[in-house]
Amino acid sequence: MRGSNAVLVVLGLSAALAVAACGSGGTAAGPAASGTPAAGAGTGAAGGPGEAGSPGAQPPAPASAPAGSTRVLSKAELRTALVGPGDIKGWTGMEMPMEIGKAQLSTRPADCQPIENIRTGKIKPESAAYAFTTVGPDGGGSPTALTQIMLASFDGGGAQQVLADLRTALTTCTRYEGSIPKPGTVAALPAPKLGEEALSYSLTSDGKTQELIVVRQGSVVAVFSPSAVSGGTSAKVPQEVLAGQVAKVRTTAG
């Protein structure tokens, strides 16, 4: 994956995150997005700005998977857990040093806030540590094939709370305004069978759509944000990237 492609990534963990990094004195060398982040997708069931409605799909309840490790991973361990060269056949990762600022604009309506928190990386409750990488095809390729991954570890029941808050938001939030440049639409999607629990949803704004996936494995939450695509096509995270990253988190957590 060419390093020059890594700045062209997502709609979700995107320009807002890069701006936050600059404002906090961190390095924004990581995936900056199209600058038109957003929310959810292709249901057409959106009211006027700030209205909430009933999304077309209901997020599933947590899977009854065996409990994994609840050990809180340090930043160094999260960096070890990020997929890198040779971890996934045909794909390679390039770690992005980033710092997340504290400031966060509120959404309208307020029940969409957990979705915006995921988009900007400012997840609540606050994580104990976090790390980023961008995964793309070996040898370069199109920037639209890139996926940004954020791993965050949480004390106590923080990781479970992140998924619970996001699940609740996806039952009511279909359209919102906030720090996104234009109002975005949101739609819950079927969740992949990964980790101890997972959620998937689409985000659309300014004609660009992506499908985001959030997975919890023990005390770690993994956020997958594929490059946004224009023209009605949803950007998706490659299945091998999803499975490979979750497996490496599980191995690192022990």
PDB file of C-alpha atoms in Angstrom, residues 70-190:
ATOM      1  CA  THR A  70     -11.515  -8.344  29.916  1.00  0.00           C
ATOM      2  CA  ARG A  71      -7.900  -7.303  30.430  1.00  0.00           C
ATOM      3  CA  VAL A  72      -7.437  -3.646  29.502  1.00  0.00           C
ATOM      4  CA  LEU A  73      -4.849  -3.386  26.758  1.00  0.00           C
ATOM      5  CA  SER A  74      -2.249  -0.613  26.926  1.00  0.00           C
ATOM      6  CA  LYS A  75      -1.427   1.637  23.979  1.00  0.00           C
ATOM      7  CA  ALA A  76       1.647  -0.463  23.242  1.00  0.00           C
ATOM      8  CA  GLU A  77      -0.468  -3.626  23.225  1.00  0.00           C
ATOM      9  CA  LEU A  78      -3.071  -2.007  20.967  1.00  0.00           C
ATOM     10  CA  ARG A  79      -0.320  -1.050  18.537  1.00  0.00           C
ATOM     11  CA  THR A  80       0.821  -4.674  18.590  1.00  0.00           C
ATOM     12  CA  ALA A  81      -2.785  -5.748  17.937  1.00  0.00           C
ATOM     13  CA  LEU A  82      -3.118  -3.622  14.781  1.00  0.00           C
ATOM     14  CA  VAL A  83      -2.844  -5.641  11.574  1.00  0.00           C
ATOM     15  CA  GLY A  84       0.363  -4.985   9.685  1.00  0.00           C
ATOM     16  CA  PRO A  85       2.382  -6.300   6.757  1.00  0.00           C
ATOM     17  CA  GLY A  86       2.071 -10.054   6.372  1.00  0.00           C
ATOM     18  CA  ASP A  87      -0.888 -10.444   8.744  1.00  0.00           C
ATOM     19  CA  ILE A  88      -3.554 -10.693   6.029  1.00  0.00           C
ATOM     20  CA  LYS A  89      -2.766 -12.153   2.614  1.00  0.00           C
ATOM     21  CA  GLY A  90      -3.132  -9.526  -0.089  1.00  0.00           C
ATOM     22  CA  TRP A  91      -3.454  -6.643   2.371  1.00  0.00           C
ATOM     23  CA  THR A  92      -1.105  -4.552   4.447  1.00  0.00           C
ATOM     24  CA  GLY A  93      -1.527  -2.046   7.265  1.00  0.00           C
ATOM     25  CA  MET A  94       0.260   1.223   7.930  1.00  0.00           C
ATOM     26  CA  GLU A  95      -0.068   2.577  11.464  1.00  0.00           C
ATOM     27  CA  MET A  96      -1.223   6.192  11.756  1.00  0.00           C
ATOM     28  CA  PRO A  97       0.002   8.249  14.749  1.00  0.00           C
ATOM     29  CA  MET A  98      -2.952  10.410  15.813  1.00  0.00           C
ATOM     30  CA  GLU A  99      -4.198  12.275  18.843  1.00  0.00           C
ATOM     31  CA  ILE A 100      -7.895  12.832  19.483  1.00  0.00           C
ATOM     32  CA  GLY A 101      -8.916  16.257  20.741  1.00  0.00           C
ATOM     33  CA  LYS A 102     -11.383  16.756  23.576  1.00  0.00           C
ATOM     34  CA  ALA A 103     -13.822  19.190  21.923  1.00  0.00           C
ATOM     35  CA  GLN A 104     -16.985  17.609  20.528  1.00  0.00           C
ATOM     36  CA  LEU A 105     -19.938  19.335  18.889  1.00  0.00           C
ATOM     37  CA  SER A 106     -23.372  18.121  19.919  1.00  0.00           C
ATOM     38  CA  THR A 107     -25.691  16.515  17.406  1.00  0.00           C
ATOM     39  CA  ARG A 108     -29.231  17.528  16.558  1.00  0.00           C
ATOM     40  CA  PRO A 109     -31.136  15.425  17.590  1.00  0.00           C
ATOM     41  CA  ALA A 110     -29.185  14.476  20.711  1.00  0.00           C
ATOM     42  CA  ASP A 111     -29.922  10.749  20.393  1.00  0.00           C
ATOM     43  CA  CYS A 112     -27.544  10.594  17.396  1.00  0.00           C
ATOM     44  CA  GLN A 113     -24.530  11.591  19.514  1.00  0.00           C
ATOM     45  CA  PRO A 114     -23.038   8.063  19.869  1.00  0.00           C
ATOM     46  CA  ILE A 115     -22.944   7.790  16.062  1.00  0.00           C
ATOM     47  CA  GLU A 116     -21.094  11.113  15.766  1.00  0.00           C
ATOM     48  CA  ASN A 117     -18.718  10.041  18.560  1.00  0.00           C
ATOM     49  CA  ILE A 118     -17.737   6.970  16.538  1.00  0.00           C
ATOM     50  CA  ARG A 119     -17.336   9.091  13.401  1.00  0.00           C
ATOM     51  CA  THR A 120     -14.877  11.471  15.036  1.00  0.00           C
ATOM     52  CA  GLY A 121     -13.105   8.879  17.218  1.00  0.00           C
ATOM     53  CA  LYS A 122     -14.163  10.736  20.380  1.00  0.00           C
ATOM     54  CA  ILE A 123     -15.886   7.711  21.835  1.00  0.00           C
ATOM     55  CA  LYS A 124     -17.743   7.919  25.145  1.00  0.00           C
ATOM     56  CA  PRO A 125     -16.982   6.687  27.738  1.00  0.00           C
ATOM     57  CA  GLU A 126     -13.406   7.812  27.160  1.00  0.00           C
ATOM     58  CA  SER A 127     -10.985   5.058  26.251  1.00  0.00           C
ATOM     59  CA  ALA A 128      -7.965   4.074  28.310  1.00  0.00           C
ATOM     60  CA  ALA A 129      -5.835   3.864  25.141  1.00  0.00           C
ATOM     61  CA  TYR A 130      -6.265   3.859  21.382  1.00  0.00           C
ATOM     62  CA  ALA A 131      -4.349   3.258  18.129  1.00  0.00           C
ATOM     63  CA  PHE A 132      -5.010   3.644  14.397  1.00  0.00           C
ATOM     64  CA  THR A 133      -3.998   1.960  11.165  1.00  0.00           C
ATOM     65  CA  THR A 134      -4.990   2.143   7.523  1.00  0.00           C
ATOM     66  CA  VAL A 135      -5.269  -1.134   5.607  1.00  0.00           C
ATOM     67  CA  GLY A 136      -5.049  -1.322   1.825  1.00  0.00           C
ATOM     68  CA  PRO A 137      -4.181  -3.800  -0.903  1.00  0.00           C
ATOM     69  CA  ASP A 138      -0.554  -4.882  -1.256  1.00  0.00           C
ATOM     70  CA  GLY A 139       1.248  -2.912  -3.935  1.00  0.00           C
ATOM     71  CA  GLY A 140      -0.981   0.168  -3.765  1.00  0.00           C
ATOM     72  CA  GLY A 141      -4.242   0.137  -5.681  1.00  0.00           C
ATOM     73  CA  SER A 142      -7.214   2.452  -5.588  1.00  0.00           C
ATOM     74  CA  PRO A 143      -7.659   4.731  -2.545  1.00  0.00           C
ATOM     75  CA  THR A 144     -11.293   3.577  -2.430  1.00  0.00           C
ATOM     76  CA  ALA A 145     -10.036   0.149  -1.294  1.00  0.00           C
ATOM     77  CA  LEU A 146      -8.642   1.577   1.946  1.00  0.00           C
ATOM     78  CA  THR A 147     -10.068   0.908   5.401  1.00  0.00           C
ATOM     79  CA  GLN A 148      -9.185   2.862   8.516  1.00  0.00           C
ATOM     80  CA  ILE A 149      -9.207   0.911  11.779  1.00  0.00           C
ATOM     81  CA  MET A 150      -9.337   2.341  15.279  1.00  0.00           C
ATOM     82  CA  LEU A 151      -8.701   0.102  18.275  1.00  0.00           C
ATOM     83  CA  ALA A 152      -9.681   1.456  21.693  1.00  0.00           C
ATOM     84  CA  SER A 153      -9.480  -0.244  25.087  1.00  0.00           C
ATOM     85  CA  PHE A 154     -11.747   0.570  28.036  1.00  0.00           C
ATOM     86  CA  ASP A 155     -11.735   0.134  31.788  1.00  0.00           C
ATOM     87  CA  GLY A 156     -14.533  -1.698  33.554  1.00  0.00           C
ATOM     88  CA  GLY A 157     -17.625  -2.121  31.406  1.00  0.00           C
ATOM     89  CA  GLY A 158     -16.703   0.758  29.110  1.00  0.00           C
ATOM     90  CA  ALA A 159     -16.428  -1.338  25.948  1.00  0.00           C
ATOM     91  CA  GLN A 160     -19.859  -2.877  26.543  1.00  0.00           C
ATOM     92  CA  GLN A 161     -21.278   0.611  27.173  1.00  0.00           C
ATOM     93  CA  VAL A 162     -19.967   1.883  23.828  1.00  0.00           C
ATOM     94  CA  LEU A 163     -21.833  -0.861  21.970  1.00  0.00           C
ATOM     95  CA  ALA A 164     -24.981  -0.434  24.090  1.00  0.00           C
ATOM     96  CA  ASP A 165     -25.116   3.325  23.450  1.00  0.00           C
ATOM     97  CA  LEU A 166     -24.525   2.884  19.739  1.00  0.00           C
ATOM     98  CA  ARG A 167     -27.169   0.150  19.532  1.00  0.00           C
ATOM     99  CA  THR A 168     -29.724   2.440  21.206  1.00  0.00           C
ATOM    100  CA  ALA A 169     -28.848   5.337  18.868  1.00  0.00           C
ATOM    101  CA  LEU A 170     -29.339   3.155  15.803  1.00  0.00           C
ATOM    102  CA  THR A 171     -32.923   2.366  16.833  1.00  0.00           C
ATOM    103  CA  THR A 172     -33.993   6.022  16.563  1.00  0.00           C
ATOM    104  CA  CYS A 173     -31.423   8.079  14.640  1.00  0.00           C
ATOM    105  CA  THR A 174     -31.960   8.278  10.872  1.00  0.00           C
ATOM    106  CA  ARG A 175     -30.756  11.821  10.172  1.00  0.00           C
ATOM    107  CA  TYR A 176     -28.686  14.342  12.074  1.00  0.00           C
ATOM    108  CA  GLU A 177     -26.713  17.558  12.004  1.00  0.00           C
ATOM    109  CA  GLY A 178     -23.612  18.284  14.034  1.00  0.00           C
ATOM    110  CA  SER A 179     -19.986  18.658  13.073  1.00  0.00           C
ATOM    111  CA  ILE A 180     -20.616  17.030   9.688  1.00  0.00           C
ATOM    112  CA  PRO A 181     -20.603  19.640   6.899  1.00  0.00           C
ATOM    113  CA  LYS A 182     -24.042  18.611   5.662  1.00  0.00           C
ATOM    114  CA  PRO A 183     -26.937  16.724   7.293  1.00  0.00           C
ATOM    115  CA  GLY A 184     -26.325  12.979   7.155  1.00  0.00           C
ATOM    116  CA  THR A 185     -28.576   9.945   7.072  1.00  0.00           C
ATOM    117  CA  VAL A 186     -28.097   6.773   9.087  1.00  0.00           C
ATOM    118  CA  ALA A 187     -29.359   3.223   8.611  1.00  0.00           C
ATOM    119  CA  ALA A 188     -28.750   0.146  10.750  1.00  0.00           C
ATOM    120  CA  LEU A 189     -27.479  -2.901   8.842  1.00  0.00           C
ATOM    121  CA  PRO A 190     -27.141  -6.605   9.661  1.00  0.00           C
TER     122      PRO A 190
END
